[in-house]
Amino acid sequence: SRVENVQSGSAKPPAQSAVRTCGKYLPCLVVGRLMQSGEGGELGGERREVAIMFSDIADFTTISESTEADAMMDQLSVYFASQSAAILENRGTIDKFIGDAVMAFWNAPDFDDMMSRNACIAVLAARESLIANNAKWISEGKTPLWTRYGMHCGDVLVGNVGSDDRMDYTVMGADVNLASRLEGLNKFFGTQIIGSQPIMENSGKEFLWRKIGKVMPKGTLHAVNIYELIGLKQPLAGVAELPIADEMTVENTQLWNEAFELYLAREWKKAKSLMEQFLKQQPDDSVAGFYLDRIRAHKKSEPDQSWQGIETFDRK
């Protein structure tokens, strides 16, 4: 009976159960806020600066077609649980799952004055979980799930969007689209985590980044400086589970950043020399290979004075 269940401690208060259930379909912070206030659910929103992250599994269509449906769902359940935990434990709001992709944001509904820092920690934590899960899956004969991440922060519309009977708490705007485009650029550069200059500058001195491009993704009107998030170069207070980059990685990243600035300054010979030095330490780096090809082309045909090193993309 209901009385017996309550006495044994097995029943949960109705409100608590409602929040937990709704939280599986909606952002938990939003559900909790609605339950506390008794209000909400109206269409509309506000302008607010947020950090946005998109992730996507590489070659997922091919993987899913070669894997039995039940096995794929089991693997995805573990995958989404670990990725979601990294986001939620670092103050992120999961907007939605889009097939195998995840969209999340920071600084809404609750304010977070360290949104860029927390977004970067979340992505690095998600990558660490992925490394552990992939090792386990490979040992079991399963296909690993290689994931790419894109991050940006900017001014967006955040709030309830939809109709009176069905709505989403989400973020909208050009900066949201840019975050999605940055995730896609990982495919072109052969990287795993790409962030924009705003999120790089606001993340904090503890993070190790390398500049990999000045780009105009499809659908954008202005060039964006983009960076690869390598990891942590020094410990973060309260974050013990993330590894710190070794001295060689830090030095090699600094070498790359110097080489890239020489490239943008048209110092082809010096840039080439440093990039080749970089490749001795990381011979499979596709970013260096791409820019060495660019340097060879520029030496044959010098760009005109309007050249600023911008790479334009007409595909997602």
Phi, psi and omega in degrees: 000166179296321180297315180297321180295319179295316181296326181279352178085009184273340181273147179255148175305140183307317182296318180296317179296321180296316180296316182295319180292311180297328181295343176283343182246337184231161175302127185301321180298322179292315179299314180298320180295319179295319181295322182288319186271335185073008181240191176098185181087005178271146176291148178126171182196199182216160174278134179204147174280129179224160169261136185236141177228136170239141173230158182205142178274127180293136175056035185295322180301315179296317180297314183293327180289337181258010181235139177299145187302314182296318180294322180294318179295320178298316180294318179295325179299315177296317181300307182295325179298316182289319179293318179296319180299318180298322180288309185294324180289348179240038169068020178273158174247122177280116181285305182193162168258128181243089188066242177266002182267157176236135174242129181218161177211164182233152180085019173198141001286337178270144180290143181217103183284359174239041186298319181293318178299313183292325176297318180293319177298317181299317181293319178295322177293321177296320178295319178296318177297321180295319179301314181294316180294319180297320177300318179294315182295320178298319179295337179265004180082015180263162180280129177290155180251098179280125186243139176251148182230143173231137183226143177204157171228143181185182184273121184225172170268125180235133181159201183268123182235137178145224179237177183297329184257354177206122183215160177239140168272113191208180176238145183220149176142174183298326181290332174292315179299322180296319178302320178295318179296322180295323176301317181294332181292342175303325180297322181286316185271349182073029181253177180245323182230115177245133176233154178279169178299318179302317182287327177296313184293330184263359185283327181120159186288347184284344185269147180253119182235154167229139181283129184237359179176161169238106196232158169236092179295162178305133177087002179255157183252345184229150178291147182233132173279129182238153187224149173264128176278113182276316182161209177260138175257351173205158185298149175254134179301129178080003180235099186257343189275350182267133181289155178259136179299141180285169185300321180297318179296319179297313181295319181293324177294318177297322177298315179299313182300322177294317180297320183291323177295324177294323177299312180295335178273006180067020177274071190302313185296313181293319180297317180299317181298316181288323178294322177293324176295319177299317182293337176296329179272328181228074188297340182262010184289116184283334178296314179297318178300320179298313184285333173294323174296319178298317181297317178300320179292320181292327179291330177282323181221097184299129178296155179286178187292345180279352183296131178232013180077018183278131174258124183256135181242130179254007176230157179290000000 
